[in-house]
PDB file of C-alpha atoms and ligand atoms in Angstrom:
ATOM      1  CA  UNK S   1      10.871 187.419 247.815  1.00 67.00           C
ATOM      2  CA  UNK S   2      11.420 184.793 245.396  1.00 75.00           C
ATOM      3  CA  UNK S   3      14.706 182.685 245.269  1.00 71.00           C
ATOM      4  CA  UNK S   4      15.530 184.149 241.617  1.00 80.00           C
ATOM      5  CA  UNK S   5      15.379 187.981 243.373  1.00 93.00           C
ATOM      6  CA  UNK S   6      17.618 186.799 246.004  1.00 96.00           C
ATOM      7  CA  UNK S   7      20.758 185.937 243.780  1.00 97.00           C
ATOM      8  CA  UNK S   8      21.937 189.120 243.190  1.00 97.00           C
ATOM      9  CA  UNK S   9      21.742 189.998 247.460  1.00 97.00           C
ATOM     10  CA  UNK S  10      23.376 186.430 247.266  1.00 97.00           C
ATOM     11  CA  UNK S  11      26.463 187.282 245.329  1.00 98.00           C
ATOM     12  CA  UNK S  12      27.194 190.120 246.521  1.00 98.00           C
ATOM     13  CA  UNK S  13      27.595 189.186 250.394  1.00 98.00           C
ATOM     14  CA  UNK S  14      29.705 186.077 248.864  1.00 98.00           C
ATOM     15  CA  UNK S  15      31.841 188.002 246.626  1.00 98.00           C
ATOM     16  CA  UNK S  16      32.488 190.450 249.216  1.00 98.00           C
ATOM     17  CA  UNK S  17      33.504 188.547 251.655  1.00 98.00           C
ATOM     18  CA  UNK S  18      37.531 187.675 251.820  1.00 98.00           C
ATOM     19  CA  UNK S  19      39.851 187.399 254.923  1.00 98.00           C
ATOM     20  CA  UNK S  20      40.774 190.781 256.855  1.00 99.00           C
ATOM     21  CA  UNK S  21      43.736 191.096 258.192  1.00 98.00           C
ATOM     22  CA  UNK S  22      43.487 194.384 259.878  1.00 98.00           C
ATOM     23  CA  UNK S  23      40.720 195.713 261.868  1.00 99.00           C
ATOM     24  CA  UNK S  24      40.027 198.766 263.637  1.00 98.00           C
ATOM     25  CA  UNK S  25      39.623 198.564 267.373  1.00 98.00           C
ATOM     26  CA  UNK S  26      35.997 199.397 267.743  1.00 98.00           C
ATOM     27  CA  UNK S  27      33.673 196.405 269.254  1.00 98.00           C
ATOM     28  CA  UNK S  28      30.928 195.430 267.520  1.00 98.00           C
ATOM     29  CA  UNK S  29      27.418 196.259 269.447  1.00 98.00           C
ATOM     30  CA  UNK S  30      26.064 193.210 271.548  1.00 98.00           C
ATOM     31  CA  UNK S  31      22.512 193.795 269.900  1.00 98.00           C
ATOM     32  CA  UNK S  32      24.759 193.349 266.287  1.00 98.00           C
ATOM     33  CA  UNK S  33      26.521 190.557 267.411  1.00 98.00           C
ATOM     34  CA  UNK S  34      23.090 188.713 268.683  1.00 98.00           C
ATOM     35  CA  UNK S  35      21.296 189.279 264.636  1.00 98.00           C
ATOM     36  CA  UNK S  36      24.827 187.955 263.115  1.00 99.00           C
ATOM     37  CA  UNK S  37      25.565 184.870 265.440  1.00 99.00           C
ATOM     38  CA  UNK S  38      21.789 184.421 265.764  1.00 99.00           C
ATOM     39  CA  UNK S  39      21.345 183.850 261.558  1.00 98.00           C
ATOM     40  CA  UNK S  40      24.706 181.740 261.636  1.00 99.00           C
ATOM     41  CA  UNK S  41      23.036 179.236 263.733  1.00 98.00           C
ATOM     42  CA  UNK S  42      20.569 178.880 260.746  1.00 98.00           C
ATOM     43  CA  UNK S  43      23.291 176.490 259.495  1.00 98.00           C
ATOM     44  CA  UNK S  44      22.548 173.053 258.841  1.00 98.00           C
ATOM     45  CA  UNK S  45      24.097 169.713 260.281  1.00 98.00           C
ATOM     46  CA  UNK S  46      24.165 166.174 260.284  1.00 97.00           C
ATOM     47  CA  UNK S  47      20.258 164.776 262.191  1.00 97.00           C
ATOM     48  CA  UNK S  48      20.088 168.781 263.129  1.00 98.00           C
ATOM     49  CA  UNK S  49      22.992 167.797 265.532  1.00 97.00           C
ATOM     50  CA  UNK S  50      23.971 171.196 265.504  1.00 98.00           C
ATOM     51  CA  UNK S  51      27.810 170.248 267.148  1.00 98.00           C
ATOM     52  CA  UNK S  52      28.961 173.725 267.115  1.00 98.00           C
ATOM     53  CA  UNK S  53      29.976 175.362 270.439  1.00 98.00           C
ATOM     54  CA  UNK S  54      30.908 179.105 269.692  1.00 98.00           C
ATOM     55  CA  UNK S  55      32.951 181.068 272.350  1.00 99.00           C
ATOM     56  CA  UNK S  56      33.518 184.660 272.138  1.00 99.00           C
ATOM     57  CA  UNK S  57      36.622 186.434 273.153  1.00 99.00           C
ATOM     58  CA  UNK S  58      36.577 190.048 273.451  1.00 98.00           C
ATOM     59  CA  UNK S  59      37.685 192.695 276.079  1.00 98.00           C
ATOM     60  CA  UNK S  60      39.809 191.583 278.965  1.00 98.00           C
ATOM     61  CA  UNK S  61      39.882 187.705 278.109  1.00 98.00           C
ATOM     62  CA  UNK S  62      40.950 188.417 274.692  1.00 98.00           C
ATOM     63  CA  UNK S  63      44.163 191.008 275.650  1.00 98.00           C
ATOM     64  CA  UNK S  64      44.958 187.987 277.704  1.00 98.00           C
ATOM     65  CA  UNK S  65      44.926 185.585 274.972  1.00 98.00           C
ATOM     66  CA  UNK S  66      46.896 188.558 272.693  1.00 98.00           C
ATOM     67  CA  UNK S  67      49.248 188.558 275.320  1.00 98.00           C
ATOM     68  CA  UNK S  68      50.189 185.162 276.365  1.00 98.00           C
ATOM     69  CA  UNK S  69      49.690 183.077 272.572  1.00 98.00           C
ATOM     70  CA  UNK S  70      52.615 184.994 271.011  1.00 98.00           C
ATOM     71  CA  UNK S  71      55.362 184.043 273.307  1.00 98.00           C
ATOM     72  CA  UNK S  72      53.550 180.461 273.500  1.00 97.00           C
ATOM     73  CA  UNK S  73      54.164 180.103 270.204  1.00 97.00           C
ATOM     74  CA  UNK S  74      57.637 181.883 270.144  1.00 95.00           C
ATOM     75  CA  UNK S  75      58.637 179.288 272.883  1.00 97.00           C
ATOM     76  CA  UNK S  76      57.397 175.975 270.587  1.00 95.00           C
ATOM     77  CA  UNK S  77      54.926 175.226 272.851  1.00 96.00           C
ATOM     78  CA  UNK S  78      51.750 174.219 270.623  1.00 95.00           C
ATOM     79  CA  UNK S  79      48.723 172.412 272.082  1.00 95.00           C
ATOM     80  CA  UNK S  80      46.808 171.503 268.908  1.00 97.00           C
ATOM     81  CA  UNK S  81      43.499 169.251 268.992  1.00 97.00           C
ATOM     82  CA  UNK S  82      43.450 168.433 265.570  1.00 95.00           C
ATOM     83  CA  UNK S  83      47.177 168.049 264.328  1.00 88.00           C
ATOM     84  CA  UNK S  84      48.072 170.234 260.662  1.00 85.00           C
ATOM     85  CA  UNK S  85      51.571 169.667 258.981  1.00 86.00           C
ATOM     86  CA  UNK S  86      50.517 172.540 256.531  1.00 86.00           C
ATOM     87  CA  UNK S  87      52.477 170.925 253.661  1.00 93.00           C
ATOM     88  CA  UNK S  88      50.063 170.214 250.916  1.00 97.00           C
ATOM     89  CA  UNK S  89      51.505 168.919 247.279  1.00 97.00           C
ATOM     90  CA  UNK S  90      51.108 169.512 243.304  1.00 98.00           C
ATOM     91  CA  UNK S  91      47.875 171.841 242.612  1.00 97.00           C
ATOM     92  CA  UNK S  92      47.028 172.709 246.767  1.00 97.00           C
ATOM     93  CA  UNK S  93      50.489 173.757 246.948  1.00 97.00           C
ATOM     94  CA  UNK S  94      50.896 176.082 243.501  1.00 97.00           C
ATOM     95  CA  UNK S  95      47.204 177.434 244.921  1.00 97.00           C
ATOM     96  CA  UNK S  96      48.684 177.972 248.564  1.00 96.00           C
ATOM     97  CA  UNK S  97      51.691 179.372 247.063  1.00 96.00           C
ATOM     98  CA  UNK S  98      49.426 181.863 244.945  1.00 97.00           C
ATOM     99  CA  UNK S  99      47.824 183.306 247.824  1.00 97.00           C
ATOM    100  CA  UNK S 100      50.481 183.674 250.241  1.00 96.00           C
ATOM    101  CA  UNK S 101      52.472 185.313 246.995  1.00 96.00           C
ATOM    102  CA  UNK S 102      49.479 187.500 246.097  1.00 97.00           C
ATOM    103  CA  UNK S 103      49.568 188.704 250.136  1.00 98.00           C
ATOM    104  CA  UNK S 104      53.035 189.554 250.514  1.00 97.00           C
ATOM    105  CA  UNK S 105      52.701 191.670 247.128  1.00 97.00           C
ATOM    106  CA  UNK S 106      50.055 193.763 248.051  1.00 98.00           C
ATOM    107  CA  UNK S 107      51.896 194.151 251.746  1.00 98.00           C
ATOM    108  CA  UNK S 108      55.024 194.512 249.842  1.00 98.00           C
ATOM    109  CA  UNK S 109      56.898 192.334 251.099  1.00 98.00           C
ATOM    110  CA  UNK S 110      59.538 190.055 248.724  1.00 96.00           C
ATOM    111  CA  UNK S 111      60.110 186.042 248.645  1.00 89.00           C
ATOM    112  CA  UNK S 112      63.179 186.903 250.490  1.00 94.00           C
ATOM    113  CA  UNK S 113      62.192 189.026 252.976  1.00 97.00           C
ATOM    114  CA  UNK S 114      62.121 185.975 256.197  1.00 96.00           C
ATOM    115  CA  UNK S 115      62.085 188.874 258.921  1.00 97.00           C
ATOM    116  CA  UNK S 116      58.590 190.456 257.626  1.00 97.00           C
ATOM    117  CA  UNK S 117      57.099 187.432 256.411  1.00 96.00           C
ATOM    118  CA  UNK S 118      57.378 186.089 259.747  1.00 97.00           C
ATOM    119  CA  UNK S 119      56.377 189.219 261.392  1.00 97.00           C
ATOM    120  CA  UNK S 120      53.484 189.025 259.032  1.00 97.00           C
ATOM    121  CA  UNK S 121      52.484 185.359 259.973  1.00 97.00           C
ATOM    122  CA  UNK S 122      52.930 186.371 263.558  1.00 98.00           C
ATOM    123  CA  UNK S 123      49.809 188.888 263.568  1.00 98.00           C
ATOM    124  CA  UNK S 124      47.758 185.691 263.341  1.00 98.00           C
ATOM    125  CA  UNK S 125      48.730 185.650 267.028  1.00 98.00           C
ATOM    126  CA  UNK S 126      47.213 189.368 268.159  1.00 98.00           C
ATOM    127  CA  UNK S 127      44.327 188.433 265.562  1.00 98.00           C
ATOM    128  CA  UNK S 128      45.255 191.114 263.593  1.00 98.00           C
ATOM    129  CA  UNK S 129      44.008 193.646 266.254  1.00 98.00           C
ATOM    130  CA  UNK S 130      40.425 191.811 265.620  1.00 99.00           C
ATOM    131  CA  UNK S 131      38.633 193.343 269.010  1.00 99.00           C
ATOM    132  CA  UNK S 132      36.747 189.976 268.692  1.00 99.00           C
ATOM    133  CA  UNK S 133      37.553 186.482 268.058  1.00 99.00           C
ATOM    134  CA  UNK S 134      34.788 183.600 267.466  1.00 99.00           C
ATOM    135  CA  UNK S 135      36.460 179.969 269.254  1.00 99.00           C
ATOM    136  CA  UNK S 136      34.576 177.226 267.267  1.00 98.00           C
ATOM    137  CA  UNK S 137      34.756 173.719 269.046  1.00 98.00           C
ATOM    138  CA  UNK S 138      33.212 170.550 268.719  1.00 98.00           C
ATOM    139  CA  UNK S 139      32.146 167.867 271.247  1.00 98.00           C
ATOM    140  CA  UNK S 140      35.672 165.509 271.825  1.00 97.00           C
ATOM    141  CA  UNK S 141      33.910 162.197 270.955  1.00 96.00           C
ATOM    142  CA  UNK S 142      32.922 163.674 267.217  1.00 96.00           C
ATOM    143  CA  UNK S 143      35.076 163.500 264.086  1.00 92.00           C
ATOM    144  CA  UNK S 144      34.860 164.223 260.373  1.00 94.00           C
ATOM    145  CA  UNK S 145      31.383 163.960 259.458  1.00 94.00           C
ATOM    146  CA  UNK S 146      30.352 166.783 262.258  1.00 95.00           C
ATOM    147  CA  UNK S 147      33.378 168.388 261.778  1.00 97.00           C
ATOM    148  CA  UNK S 148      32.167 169.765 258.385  1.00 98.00           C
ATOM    149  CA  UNK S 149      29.338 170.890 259.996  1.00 98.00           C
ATOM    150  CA  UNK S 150      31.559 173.409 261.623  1.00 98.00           C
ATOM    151  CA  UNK S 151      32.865 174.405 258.332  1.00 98.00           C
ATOM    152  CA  UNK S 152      29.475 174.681 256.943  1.00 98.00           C
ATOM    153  CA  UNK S 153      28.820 177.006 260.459  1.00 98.00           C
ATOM    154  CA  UNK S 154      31.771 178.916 259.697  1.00 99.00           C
ATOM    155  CA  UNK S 155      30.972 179.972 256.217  1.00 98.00           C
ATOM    156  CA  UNK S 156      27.209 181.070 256.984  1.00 99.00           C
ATOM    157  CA  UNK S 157      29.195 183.340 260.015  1.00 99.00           C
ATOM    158  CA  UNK S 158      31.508 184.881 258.282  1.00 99.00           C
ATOM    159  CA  UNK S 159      28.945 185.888 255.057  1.00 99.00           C
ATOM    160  CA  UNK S 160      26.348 186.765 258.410  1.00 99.00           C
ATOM    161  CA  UNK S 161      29.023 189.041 259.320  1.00 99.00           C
ATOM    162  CA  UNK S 162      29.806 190.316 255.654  1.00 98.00           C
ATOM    163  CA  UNK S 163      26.117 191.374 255.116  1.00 98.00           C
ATOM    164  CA  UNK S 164      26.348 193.517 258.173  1.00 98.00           C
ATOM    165  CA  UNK S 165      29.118 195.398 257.458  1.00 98.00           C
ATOM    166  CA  UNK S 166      31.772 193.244 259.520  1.00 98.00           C
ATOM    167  CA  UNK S 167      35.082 191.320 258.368  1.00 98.00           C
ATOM    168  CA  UNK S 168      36.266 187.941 259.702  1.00 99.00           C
ATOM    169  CA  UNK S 169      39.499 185.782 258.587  1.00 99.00           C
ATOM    170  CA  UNK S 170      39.031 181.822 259.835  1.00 99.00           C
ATOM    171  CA  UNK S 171      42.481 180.877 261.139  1.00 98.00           C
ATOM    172  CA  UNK S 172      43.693 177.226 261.413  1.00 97.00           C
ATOM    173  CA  UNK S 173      46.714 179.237 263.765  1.00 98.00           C
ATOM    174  CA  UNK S 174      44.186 180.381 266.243  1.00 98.00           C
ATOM    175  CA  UNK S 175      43.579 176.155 266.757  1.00 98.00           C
ATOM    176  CA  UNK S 176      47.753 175.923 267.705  1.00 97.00           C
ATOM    177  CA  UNK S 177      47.052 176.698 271.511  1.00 98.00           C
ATOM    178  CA  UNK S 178      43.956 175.045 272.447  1.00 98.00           C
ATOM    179  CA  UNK S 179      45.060 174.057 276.004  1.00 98.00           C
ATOM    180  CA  UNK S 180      45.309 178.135 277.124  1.00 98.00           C
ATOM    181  CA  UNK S 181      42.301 178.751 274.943  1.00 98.00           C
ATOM    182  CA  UNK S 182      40.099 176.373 276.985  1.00 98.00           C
ATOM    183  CA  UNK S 183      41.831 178.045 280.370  1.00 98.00           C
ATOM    184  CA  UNK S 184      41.128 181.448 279.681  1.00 98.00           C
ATOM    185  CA  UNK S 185      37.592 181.114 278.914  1.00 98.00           C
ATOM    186  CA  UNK S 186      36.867 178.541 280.908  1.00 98.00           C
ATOM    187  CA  UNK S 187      36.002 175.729 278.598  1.00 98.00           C
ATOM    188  CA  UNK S 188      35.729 172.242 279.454  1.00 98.00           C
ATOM    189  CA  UNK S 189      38.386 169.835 278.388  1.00 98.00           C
ATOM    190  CA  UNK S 190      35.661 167.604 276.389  1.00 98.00           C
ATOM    191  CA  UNK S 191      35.342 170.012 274.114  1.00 98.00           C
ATOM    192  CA  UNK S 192      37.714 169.940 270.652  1.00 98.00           C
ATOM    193  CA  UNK S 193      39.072 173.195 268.953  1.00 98.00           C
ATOM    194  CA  UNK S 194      39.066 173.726 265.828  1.00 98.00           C
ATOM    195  CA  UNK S 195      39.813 177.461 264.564  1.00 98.00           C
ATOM    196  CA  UNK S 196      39.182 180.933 265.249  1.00 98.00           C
ATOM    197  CA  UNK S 197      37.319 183.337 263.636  1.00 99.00           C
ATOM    198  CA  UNK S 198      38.998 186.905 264.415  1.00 99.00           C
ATOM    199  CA  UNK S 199      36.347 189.474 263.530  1.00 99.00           C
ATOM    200  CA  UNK S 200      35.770 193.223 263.111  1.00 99.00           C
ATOM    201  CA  UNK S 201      35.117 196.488 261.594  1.00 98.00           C
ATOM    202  CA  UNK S 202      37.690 196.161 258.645  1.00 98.00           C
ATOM    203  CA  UNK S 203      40.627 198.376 258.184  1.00 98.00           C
ATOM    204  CA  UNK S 204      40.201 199.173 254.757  1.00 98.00           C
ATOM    205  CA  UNK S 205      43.342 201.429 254.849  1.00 98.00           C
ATOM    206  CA  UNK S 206      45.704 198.701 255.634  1.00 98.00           C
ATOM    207  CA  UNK S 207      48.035 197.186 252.876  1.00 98.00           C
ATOM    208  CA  UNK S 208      46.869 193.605 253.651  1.00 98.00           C
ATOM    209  CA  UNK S 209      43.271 194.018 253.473  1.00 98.00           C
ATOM    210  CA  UNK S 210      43.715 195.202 249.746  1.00 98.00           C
ATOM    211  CA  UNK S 211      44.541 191.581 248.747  1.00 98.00           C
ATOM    212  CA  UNK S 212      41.497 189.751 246.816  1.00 97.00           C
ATOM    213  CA  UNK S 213      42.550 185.813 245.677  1.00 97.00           C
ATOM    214  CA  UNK S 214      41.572 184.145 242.839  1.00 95.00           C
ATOM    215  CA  UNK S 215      39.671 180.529 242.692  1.00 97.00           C
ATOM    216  CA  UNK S 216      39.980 177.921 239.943  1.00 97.00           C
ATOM    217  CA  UNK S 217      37.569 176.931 237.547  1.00 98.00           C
ATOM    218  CA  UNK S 218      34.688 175.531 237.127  1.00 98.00           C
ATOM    219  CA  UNK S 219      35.646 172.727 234.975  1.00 98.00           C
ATOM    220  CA  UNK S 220      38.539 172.209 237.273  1.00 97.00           C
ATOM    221  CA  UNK S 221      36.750 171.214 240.163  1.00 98.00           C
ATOM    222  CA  UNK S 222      33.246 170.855 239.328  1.00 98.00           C
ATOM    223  CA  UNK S 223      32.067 167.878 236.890  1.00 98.00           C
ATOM    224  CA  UNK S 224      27.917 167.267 235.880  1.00 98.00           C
ATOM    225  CA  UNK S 225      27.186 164.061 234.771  1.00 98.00           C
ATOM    226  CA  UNK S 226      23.906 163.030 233.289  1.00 98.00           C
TER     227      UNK S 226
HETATM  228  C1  FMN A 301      39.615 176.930 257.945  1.00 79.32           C
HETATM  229  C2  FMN A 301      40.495 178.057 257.458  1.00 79.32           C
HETATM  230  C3  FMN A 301      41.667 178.340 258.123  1.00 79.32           C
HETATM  231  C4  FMN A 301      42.464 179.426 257.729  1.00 79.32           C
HETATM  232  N1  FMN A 301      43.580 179.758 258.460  1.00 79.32           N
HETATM  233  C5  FMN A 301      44.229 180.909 258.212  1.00 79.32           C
HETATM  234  C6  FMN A 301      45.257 181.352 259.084  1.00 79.32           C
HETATM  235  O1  FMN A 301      45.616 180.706 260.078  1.00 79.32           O
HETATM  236  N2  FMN A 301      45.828 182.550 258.821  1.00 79.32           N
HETATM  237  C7  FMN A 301      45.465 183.324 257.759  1.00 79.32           C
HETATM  238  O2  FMN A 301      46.025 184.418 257.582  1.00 79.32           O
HETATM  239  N3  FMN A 301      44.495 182.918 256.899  1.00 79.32           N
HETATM  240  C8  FMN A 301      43.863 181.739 257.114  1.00 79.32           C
HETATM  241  N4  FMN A 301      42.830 181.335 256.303  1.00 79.32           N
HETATM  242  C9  FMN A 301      42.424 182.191 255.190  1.00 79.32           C
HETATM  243  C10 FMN A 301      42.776 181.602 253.815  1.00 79.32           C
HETATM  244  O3  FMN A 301      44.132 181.828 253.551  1.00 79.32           O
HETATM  245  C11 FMN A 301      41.866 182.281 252.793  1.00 79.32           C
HETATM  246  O4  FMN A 301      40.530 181.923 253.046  1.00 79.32           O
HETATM  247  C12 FMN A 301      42.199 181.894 251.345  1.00 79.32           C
HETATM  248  O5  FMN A 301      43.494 182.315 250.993  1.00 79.32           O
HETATM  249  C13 FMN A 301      41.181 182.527 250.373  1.00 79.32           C
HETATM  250  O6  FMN A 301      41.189 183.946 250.525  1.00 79.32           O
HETATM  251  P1  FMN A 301      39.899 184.774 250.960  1.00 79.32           P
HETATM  252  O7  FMN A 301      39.405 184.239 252.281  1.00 79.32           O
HETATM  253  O8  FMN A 301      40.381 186.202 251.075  1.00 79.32           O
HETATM  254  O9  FMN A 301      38.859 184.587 249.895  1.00 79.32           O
HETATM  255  C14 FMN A 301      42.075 180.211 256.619  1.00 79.32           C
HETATM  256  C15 FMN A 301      40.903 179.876 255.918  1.00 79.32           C
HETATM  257  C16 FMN A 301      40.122 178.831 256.332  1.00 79.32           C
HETATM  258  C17 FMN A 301      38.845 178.518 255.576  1.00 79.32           C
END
């Protein structure tokens, strides 16, 4: 195939991908998950470094974790690696503001409305009933520059998993509580979280998963010179 005949494939696994946030409670195949995680590690990285280290939740540990992070988190106790104030100012904030408006709406839920809203931001916690949840960490003594490596891993997983047939939604939230993380799947200390990837056959039924944001620009964000 030649790279002009692959742009249409192209834009329609990117445009088709957006954050689920309701899943039905069938587990994906193992042979599945092997093609999809197997093409995400086609991702590239800093000297081929390759920092990711992907862990899996599904079945028994995962129930645990769905049990024990929401009244973790209702009791304040948050272990996170890699501290987020989620307060961002002038443009990030009107664009954060869009998409958490442009949620509720389609959930129908009002400005108001603190009881559902919260109830809403607590289904981060049972990974909106995702039967499977992708723990992305990175070796403790690396920072930034392999860091976006992760991000870069992230992306190619969650359009691997929109090409065969599967939803995701990355969550910053599913970082918050890193220390039980590590203890229920037996990770070693040295090794940093960064998100979760909560992942699934779609719900397409549900309110929330009928929400589609909008991006800026071009000219906004994106500048050619010469
Ligand atoms: C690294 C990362 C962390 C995110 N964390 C959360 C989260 O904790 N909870 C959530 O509901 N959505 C989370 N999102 C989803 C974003 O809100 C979403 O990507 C953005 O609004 C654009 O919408 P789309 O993914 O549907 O295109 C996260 C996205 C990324 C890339």
């Amino acid at each position: 195939m030649t790279a002009a005949s692959l742009a249409p494939a192209f834009a329609g696994i990117i445009k088709s991908r957006y954050s689920v946030r309701a899943f039905r409670p069938e587990r994906v195949p193992q042979a599945l998950m092997d093609q999809v995680f197997t093409l995400a590690n086609c991702t590239p990285s800093n000297c081929n470094t390759q920092p990711w280290m992907v862990h899996v939740a599904s079945g028994e540990p995962l129930e645990l974790l769905r049990r024990e992070i929401p009244p973790a988190m209702m009791r304040g106790e948050i272990t996170m690696d890699f501290p987020y104030s989620g307060k961002y100012h002038g443009v990030y904030k009107e664009r954060q503001g869009e998409a958490a408006n442009d949620l509720f709406k389609v959930m129908d839920i009002t400005r108001e409305d603190k009881v559902k809203r919260n109830e809403a931001f607590m289904r981060n916690f049972i990974f909106f009933d995702a039967p499977h949840v992708a723990f992305l960490f990175i070796p403790q003594e690396y920072g930034l520059r392999e860091a976006t490596d992760i991000g870069m891993y992230a992306q190619s997983l969650m359009l691997s998993l929109t090409a065969h047939g599967l939803g995701s939604c990355p969550q910053t939230s599913l970082g918050f509580h890193a220390d039980l993380v590590r203890k229920t799947l037996g990770v070693d200390d040295s090794f940093k979280l960064l998100f979760g990837i909560s992942f699934g056959y779609p719900d397409d039924t549900a309110a929330a998963n009928q929400c589609r944001t909008a991006r800026a620009a071009l000219s906004d964000n994106t500048f050619f010179h010469g």
